PDB file of C-alpha atoms in Angstrom:
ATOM      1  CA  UNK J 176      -4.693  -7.304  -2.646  1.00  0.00           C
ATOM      2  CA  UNK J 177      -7.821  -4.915  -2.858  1.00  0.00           C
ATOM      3  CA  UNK J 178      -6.637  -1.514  -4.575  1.00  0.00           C
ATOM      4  CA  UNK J 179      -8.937   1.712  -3.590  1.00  0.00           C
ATOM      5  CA  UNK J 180      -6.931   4.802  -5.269  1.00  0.00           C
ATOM      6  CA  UNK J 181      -4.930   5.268  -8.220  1.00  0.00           C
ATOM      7  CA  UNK J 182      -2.391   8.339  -7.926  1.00  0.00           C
ATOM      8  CA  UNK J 183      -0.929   9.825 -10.930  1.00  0.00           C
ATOM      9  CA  UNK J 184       1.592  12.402 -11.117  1.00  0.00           C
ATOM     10  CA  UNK J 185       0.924  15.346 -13.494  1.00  0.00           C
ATOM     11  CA  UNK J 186       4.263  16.700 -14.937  1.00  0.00           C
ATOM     12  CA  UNK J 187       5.646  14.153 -17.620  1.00  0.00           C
ATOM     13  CA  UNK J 188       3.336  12.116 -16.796  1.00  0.00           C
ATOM     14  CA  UNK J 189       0.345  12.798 -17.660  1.00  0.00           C
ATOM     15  CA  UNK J 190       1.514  14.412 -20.613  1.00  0.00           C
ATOM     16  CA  UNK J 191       5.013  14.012 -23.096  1.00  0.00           C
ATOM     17  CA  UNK J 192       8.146  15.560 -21.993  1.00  0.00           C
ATOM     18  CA  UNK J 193       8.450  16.218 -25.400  1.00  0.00           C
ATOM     19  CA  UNK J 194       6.409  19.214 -24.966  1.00  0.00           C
ATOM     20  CA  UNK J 195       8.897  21.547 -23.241  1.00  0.00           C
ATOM     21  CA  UNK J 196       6.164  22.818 -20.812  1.00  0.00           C
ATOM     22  CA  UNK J 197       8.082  21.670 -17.507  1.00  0.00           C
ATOM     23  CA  UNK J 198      10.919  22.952 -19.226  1.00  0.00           C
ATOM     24  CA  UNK J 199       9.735  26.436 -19.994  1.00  0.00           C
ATOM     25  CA  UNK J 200       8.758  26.246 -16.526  1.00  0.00           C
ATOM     26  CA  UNK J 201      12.184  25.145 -15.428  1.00  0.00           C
ATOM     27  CA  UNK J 202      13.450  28.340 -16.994  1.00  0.00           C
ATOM     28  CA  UNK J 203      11.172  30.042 -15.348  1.00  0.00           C
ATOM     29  CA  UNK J 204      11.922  28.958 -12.069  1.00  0.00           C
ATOM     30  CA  UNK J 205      15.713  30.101 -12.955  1.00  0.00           C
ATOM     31  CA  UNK J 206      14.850  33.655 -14.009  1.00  0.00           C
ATOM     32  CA  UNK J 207      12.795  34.300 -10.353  1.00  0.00           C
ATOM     33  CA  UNK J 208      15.817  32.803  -8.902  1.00  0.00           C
ATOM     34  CA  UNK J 209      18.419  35.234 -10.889  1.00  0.00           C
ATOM     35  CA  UNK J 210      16.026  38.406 -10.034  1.00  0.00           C
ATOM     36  CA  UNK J 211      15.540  37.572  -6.450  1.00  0.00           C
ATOM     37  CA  UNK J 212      18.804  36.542  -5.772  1.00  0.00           C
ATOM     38  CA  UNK J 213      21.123  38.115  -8.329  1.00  0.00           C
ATOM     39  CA  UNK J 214      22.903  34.645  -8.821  1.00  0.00           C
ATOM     40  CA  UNK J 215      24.718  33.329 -12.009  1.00  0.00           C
ATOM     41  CA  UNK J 216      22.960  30.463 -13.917  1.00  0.00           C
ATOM     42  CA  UNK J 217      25.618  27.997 -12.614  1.00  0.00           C
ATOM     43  CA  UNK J 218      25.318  29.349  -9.606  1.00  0.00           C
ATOM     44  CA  UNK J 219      21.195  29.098  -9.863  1.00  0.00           C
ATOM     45  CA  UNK J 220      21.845  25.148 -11.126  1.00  0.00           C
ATOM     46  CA  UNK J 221      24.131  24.481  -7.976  1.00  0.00           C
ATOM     47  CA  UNK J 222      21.593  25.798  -5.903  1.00  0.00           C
ATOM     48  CA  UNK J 223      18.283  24.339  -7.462  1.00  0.00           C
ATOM     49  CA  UNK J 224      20.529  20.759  -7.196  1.00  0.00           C
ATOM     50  CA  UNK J 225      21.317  21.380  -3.699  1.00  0.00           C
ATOM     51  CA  UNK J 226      17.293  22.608  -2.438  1.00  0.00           C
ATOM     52  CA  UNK J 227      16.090  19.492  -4.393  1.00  0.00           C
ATOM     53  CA  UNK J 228      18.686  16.710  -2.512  1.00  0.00           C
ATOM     54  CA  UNK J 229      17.821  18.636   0.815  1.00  0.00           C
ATOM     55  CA  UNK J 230      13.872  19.379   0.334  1.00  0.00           C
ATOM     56  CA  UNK J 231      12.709  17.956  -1.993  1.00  0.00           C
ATOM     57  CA  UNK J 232      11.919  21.063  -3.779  1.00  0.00           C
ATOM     58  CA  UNK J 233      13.338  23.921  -4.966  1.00  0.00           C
ATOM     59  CA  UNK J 234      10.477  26.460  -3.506  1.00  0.00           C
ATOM     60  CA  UNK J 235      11.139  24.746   0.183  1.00  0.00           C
ATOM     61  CA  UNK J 236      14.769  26.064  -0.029  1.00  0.00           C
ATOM     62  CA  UNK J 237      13.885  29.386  -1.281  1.00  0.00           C
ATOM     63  CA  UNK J 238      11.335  29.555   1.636  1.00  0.00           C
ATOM     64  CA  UNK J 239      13.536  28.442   4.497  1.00  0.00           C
ATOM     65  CA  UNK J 240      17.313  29.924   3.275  1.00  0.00           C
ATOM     66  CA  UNK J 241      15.729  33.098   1.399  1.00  0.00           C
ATOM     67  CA  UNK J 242      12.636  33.625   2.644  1.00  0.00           C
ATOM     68  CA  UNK J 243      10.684  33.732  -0.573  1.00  0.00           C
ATOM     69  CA  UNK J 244       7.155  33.820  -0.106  1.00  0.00           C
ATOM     70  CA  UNK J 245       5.779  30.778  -2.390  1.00  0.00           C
ATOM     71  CA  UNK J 246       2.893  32.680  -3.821  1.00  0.00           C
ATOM     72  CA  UNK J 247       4.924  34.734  -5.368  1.00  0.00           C
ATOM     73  CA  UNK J 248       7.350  31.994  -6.643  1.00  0.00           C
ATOM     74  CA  UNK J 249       3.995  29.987  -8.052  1.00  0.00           C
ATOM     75  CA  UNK J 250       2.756  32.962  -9.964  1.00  0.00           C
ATOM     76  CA  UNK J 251       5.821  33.919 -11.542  1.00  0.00           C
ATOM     77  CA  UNK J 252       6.568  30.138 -12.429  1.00  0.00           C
ATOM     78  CA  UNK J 253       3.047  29.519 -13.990  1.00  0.00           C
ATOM     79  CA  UNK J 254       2.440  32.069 -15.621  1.00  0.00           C
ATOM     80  CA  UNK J 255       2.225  30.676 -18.966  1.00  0.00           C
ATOM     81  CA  UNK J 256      -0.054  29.083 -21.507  1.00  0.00           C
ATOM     82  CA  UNK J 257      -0.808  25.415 -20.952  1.00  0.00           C
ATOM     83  CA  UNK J 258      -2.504  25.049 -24.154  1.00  0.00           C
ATOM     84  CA  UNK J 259       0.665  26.703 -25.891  1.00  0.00           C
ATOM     85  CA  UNK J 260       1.654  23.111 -25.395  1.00  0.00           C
ATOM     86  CA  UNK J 261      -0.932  21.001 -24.986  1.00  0.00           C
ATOM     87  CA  UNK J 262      -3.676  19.433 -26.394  1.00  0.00           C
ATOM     88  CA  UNK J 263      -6.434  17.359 -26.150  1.00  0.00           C
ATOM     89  CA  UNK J 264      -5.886  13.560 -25.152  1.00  0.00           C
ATOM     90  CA  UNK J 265      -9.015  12.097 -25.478  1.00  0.00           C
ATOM     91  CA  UNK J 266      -7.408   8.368 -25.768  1.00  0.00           C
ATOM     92  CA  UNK J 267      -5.817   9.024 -22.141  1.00  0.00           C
ATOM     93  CA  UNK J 268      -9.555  10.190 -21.310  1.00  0.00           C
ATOM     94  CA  UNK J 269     -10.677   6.631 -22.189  1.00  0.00           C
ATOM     95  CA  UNK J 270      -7.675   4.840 -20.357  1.00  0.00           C
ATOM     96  CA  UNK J 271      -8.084   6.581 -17.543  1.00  0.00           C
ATOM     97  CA  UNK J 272     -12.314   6.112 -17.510  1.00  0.00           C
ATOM     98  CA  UNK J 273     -11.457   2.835 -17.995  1.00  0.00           C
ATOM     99  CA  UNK J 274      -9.553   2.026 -14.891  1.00  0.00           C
ATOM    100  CA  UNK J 275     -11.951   0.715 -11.854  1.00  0.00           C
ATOM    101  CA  UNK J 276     -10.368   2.833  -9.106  1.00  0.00           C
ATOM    102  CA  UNK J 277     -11.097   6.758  -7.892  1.00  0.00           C
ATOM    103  CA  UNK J 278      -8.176   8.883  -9.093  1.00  0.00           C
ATOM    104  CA  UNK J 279      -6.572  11.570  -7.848  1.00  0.00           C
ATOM    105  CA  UNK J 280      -3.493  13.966  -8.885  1.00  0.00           C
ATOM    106  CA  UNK J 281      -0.057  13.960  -6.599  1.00  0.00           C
ATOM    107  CA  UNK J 282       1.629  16.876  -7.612  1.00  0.00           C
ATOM    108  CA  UNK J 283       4.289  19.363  -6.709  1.00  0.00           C
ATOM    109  CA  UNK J 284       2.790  21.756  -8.467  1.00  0.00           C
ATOM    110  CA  UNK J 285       0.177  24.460  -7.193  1.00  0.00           C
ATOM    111  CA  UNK J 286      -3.552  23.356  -7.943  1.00  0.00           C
ATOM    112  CA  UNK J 287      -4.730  26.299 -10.282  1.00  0.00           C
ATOM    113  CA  UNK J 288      -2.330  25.212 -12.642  1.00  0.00           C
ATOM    114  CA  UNK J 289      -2.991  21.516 -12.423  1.00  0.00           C
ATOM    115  CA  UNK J 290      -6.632  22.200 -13.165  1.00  0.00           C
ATOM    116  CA  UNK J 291      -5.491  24.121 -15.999  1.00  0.00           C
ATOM    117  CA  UNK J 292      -3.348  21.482 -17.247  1.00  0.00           C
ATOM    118  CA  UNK J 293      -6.442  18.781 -17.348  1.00  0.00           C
ATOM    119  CA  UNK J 294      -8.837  20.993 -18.856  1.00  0.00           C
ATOM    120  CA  UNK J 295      -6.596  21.684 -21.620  1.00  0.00           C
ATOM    121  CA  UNK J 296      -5.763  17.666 -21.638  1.00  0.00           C
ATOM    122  CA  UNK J 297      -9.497  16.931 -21.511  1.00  0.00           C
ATOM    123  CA  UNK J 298      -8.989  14.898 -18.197  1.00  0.00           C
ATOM    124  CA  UNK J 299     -10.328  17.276 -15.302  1.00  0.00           C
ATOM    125  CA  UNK J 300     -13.131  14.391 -15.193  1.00  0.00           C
ATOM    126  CA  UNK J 301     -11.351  11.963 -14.427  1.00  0.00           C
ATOM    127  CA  UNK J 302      -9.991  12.763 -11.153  1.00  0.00           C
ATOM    128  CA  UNK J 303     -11.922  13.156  -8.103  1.00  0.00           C
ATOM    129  CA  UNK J 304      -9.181  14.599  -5.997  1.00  0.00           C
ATOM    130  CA  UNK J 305      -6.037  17.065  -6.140  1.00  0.00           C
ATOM    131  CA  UNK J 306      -3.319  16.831  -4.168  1.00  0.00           C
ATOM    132  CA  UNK J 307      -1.025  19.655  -4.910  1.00  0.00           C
ATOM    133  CA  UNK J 308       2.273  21.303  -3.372  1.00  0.00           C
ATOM    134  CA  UNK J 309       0.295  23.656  -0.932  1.00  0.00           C
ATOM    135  CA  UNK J 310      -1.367  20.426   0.451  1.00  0.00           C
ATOM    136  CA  UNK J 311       1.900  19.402   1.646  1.00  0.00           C
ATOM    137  CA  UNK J 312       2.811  22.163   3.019  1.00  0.00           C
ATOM    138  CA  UNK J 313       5.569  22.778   0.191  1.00  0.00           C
ATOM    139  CA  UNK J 314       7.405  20.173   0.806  1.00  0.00           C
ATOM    140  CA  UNK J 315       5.936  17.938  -2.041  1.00  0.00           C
ATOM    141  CA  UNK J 316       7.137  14.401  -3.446  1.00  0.00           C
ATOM    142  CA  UNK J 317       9.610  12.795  -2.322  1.00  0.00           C
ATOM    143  CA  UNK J 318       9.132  13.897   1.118  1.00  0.00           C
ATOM    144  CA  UNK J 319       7.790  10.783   3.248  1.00  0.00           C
ATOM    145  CA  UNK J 320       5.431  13.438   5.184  1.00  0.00           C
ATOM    146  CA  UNK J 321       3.825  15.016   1.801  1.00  0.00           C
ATOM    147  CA  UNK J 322       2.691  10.887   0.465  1.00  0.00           C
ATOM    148  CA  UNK J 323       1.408  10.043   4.511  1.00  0.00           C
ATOM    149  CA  UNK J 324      -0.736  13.152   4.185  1.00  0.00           C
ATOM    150  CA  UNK J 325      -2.136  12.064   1.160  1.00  0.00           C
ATOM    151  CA  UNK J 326      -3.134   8.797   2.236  1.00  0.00           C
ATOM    152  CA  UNK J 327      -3.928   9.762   5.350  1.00  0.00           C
ATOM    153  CA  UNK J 328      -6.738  12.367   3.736  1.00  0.00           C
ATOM    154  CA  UNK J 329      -8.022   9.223   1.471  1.00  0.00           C
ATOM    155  CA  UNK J 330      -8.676   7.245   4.365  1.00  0.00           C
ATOM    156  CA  UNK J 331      -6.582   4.113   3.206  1.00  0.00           C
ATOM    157  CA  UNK J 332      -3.698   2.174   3.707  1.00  0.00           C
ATOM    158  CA  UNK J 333      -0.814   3.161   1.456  1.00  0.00           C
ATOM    159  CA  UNK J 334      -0.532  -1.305   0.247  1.00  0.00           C
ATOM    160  CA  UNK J 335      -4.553   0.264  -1.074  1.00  0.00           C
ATOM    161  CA  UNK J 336      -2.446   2.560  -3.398  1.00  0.00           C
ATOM    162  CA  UNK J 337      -1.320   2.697  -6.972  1.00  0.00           C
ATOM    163  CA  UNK J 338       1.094   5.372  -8.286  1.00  0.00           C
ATOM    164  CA  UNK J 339       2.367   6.234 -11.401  1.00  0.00           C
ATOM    165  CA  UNK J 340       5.031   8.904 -11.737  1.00  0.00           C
ATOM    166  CA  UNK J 341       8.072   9.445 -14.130  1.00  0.00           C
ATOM    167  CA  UNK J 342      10.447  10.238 -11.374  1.00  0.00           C
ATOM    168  CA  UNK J 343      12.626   7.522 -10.039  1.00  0.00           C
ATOM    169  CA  UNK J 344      13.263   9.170  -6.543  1.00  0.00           C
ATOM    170  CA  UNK J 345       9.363   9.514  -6.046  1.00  0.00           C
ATOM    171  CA  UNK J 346       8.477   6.078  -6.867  1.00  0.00           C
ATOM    172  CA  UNK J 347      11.344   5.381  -4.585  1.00  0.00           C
ATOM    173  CA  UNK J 348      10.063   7.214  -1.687  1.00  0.00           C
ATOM    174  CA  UNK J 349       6.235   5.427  -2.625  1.00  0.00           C
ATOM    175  CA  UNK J 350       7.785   2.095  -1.781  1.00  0.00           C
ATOM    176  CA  UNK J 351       9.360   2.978   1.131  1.00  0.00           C
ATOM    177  CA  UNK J 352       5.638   3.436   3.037  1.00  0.00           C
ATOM    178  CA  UNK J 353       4.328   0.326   1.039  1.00  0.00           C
ATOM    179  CA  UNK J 354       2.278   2.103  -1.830  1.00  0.00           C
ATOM    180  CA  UNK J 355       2.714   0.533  -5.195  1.00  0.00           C
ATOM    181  CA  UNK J 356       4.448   2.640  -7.218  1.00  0.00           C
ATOM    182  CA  UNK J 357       4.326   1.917 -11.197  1.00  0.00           C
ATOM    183  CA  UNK J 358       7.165   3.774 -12.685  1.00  0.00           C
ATOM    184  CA  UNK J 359       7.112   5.795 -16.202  1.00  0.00           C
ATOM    185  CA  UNK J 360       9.764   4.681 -17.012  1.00  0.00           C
ATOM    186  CA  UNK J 361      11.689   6.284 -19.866  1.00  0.00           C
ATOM    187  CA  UNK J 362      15.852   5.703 -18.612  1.00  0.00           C
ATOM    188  CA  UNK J 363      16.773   2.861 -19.804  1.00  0.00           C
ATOM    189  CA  UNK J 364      19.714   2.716 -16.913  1.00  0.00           C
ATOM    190  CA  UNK J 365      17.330   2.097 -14.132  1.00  0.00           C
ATOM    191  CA  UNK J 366      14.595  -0.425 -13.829  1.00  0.00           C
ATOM    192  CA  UNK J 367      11.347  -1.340 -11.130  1.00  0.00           C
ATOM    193  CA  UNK J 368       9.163  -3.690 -10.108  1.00  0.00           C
ATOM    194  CA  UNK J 369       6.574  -2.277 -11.724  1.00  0.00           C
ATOM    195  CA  UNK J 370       6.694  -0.297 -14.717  1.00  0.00           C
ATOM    196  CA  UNK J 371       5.423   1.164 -18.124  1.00  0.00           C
ATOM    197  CA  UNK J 372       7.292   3.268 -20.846  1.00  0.00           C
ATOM    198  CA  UNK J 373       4.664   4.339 -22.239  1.00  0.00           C
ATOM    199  CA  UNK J 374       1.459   6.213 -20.248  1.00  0.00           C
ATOM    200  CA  UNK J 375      -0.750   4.784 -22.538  1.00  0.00           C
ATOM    201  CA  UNK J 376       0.119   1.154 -20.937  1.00  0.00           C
ATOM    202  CA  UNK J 377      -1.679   2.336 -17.378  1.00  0.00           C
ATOM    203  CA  UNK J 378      -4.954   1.051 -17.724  1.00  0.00           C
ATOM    204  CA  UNK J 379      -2.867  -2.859 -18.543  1.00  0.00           C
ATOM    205  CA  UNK J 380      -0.836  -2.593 -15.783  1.00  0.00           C
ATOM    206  CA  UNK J 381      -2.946  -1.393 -13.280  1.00  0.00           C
ATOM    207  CA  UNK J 382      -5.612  -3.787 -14.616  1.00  0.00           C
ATOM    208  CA  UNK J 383      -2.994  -6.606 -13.915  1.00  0.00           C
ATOM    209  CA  UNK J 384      -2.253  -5.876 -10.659  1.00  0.00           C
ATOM    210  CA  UNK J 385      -5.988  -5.311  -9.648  1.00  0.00           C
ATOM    211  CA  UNK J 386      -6.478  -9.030 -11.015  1.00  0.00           C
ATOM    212  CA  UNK J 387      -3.711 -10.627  -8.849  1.00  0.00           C
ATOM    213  CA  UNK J 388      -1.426 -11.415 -12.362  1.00  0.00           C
ATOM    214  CA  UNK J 389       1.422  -9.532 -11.188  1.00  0.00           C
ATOM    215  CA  UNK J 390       2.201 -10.009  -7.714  1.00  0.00           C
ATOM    216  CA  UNK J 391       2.167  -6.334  -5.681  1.00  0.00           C
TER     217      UNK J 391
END
């Protein structure tokens, strides 16, 4: 097997969960939805559930059901400090420098904010491409459409892929078009093929499966 791209995820990934940044986000997210559409929060969890079986995202069901227009979703939603809760991660830097393969970010989230997320990691030179929830037309991960796009713009075969992501439906919906999908994987209820719990174990297991000593 000859490996040409390694996709990583951004959210959780990238970076701990640990620190609260998606979920400030998250809350976000439910105070645009409680403005727009005067809902209750149990009402807003229902909902956000319901868009994220269906779409994959809760911004696609605004956009088709409401009519939301996602710019002004994405500013509200980012609008906040990255390096409130971030820092620099200069041993991921090495890791990821480290790794033989081009690297690009699959993310649902809108670009400006991933770049602002790897500046503030330390990491924007590490990857050579973004893919980001505009890209797919809003639909994002774990949309089959959103991960053919991407490999169709790097001009491989998805078997030429690596992912890593810490959600189980994405690296899921990876496998299902034959990209390799290494989960983060931090529930101890569910298991892969191919996984790390830590992020700092990338640059091992993607070296392995480069070398042939884990079978893709």
């Amino acid at each position: 097997m000859t490996f040409k791209y390694l996709l990583c995820d951004l959210d959780n990934t990238l970076y701990s969960e640990a620190s609260g940044m998606l979920n400030h986000i998250d809350g976000r997210i439910d105070s645009f939805i409680e403005q727009k559409l005067s809902l209750a929060k149990d009402e807003i969890a229902k909902l956000r559930n319901d868009y994220w079986r269906k779409y994959g995202t809760t911004l696609s069901g605004l956009m088709i059901h409401h009519q939301i227009k996602p710019d002004e979703y994405i500013q509200f939603a980012y609008a906040i400090n990255v390096a409130e809760f971030l820092k620099s991660d200069p041993i991921l830097a090495n890791i990821l420098n480290r790794i033989e393969l081009p690297k690009a970010i699959f993310s649902n989230s809108p670009r400006e904010y991933i770049q602002k997320v790897l500046e503030v990691l330390g990491l924007e030179s590490c990857f050579s491409k973004i893919y980001d929830i505009r890209f797919c037309h809003y639909a994002g991960k774990p949309n089959l459409s959103s991960y053919r796009s991407v490999i169709e713009d790097l001009g491989i075969e998805p078997e030429e892929c690596i992912l890593i992501d810490d959600n189980l439906a994405n690296i899921q919906a990876a496998e299902k078009i034959g990209i390799i999908p290494v989960y983060l994987n931090r529930d101890p209820q569910h298991s892969t093929k191919w996984e790390i719990h830590e992020i700092y174990d990338l640059g091992e297991i993607v070296r392995e499966l480069i070398q042939g000593k884990i079978s893709a």
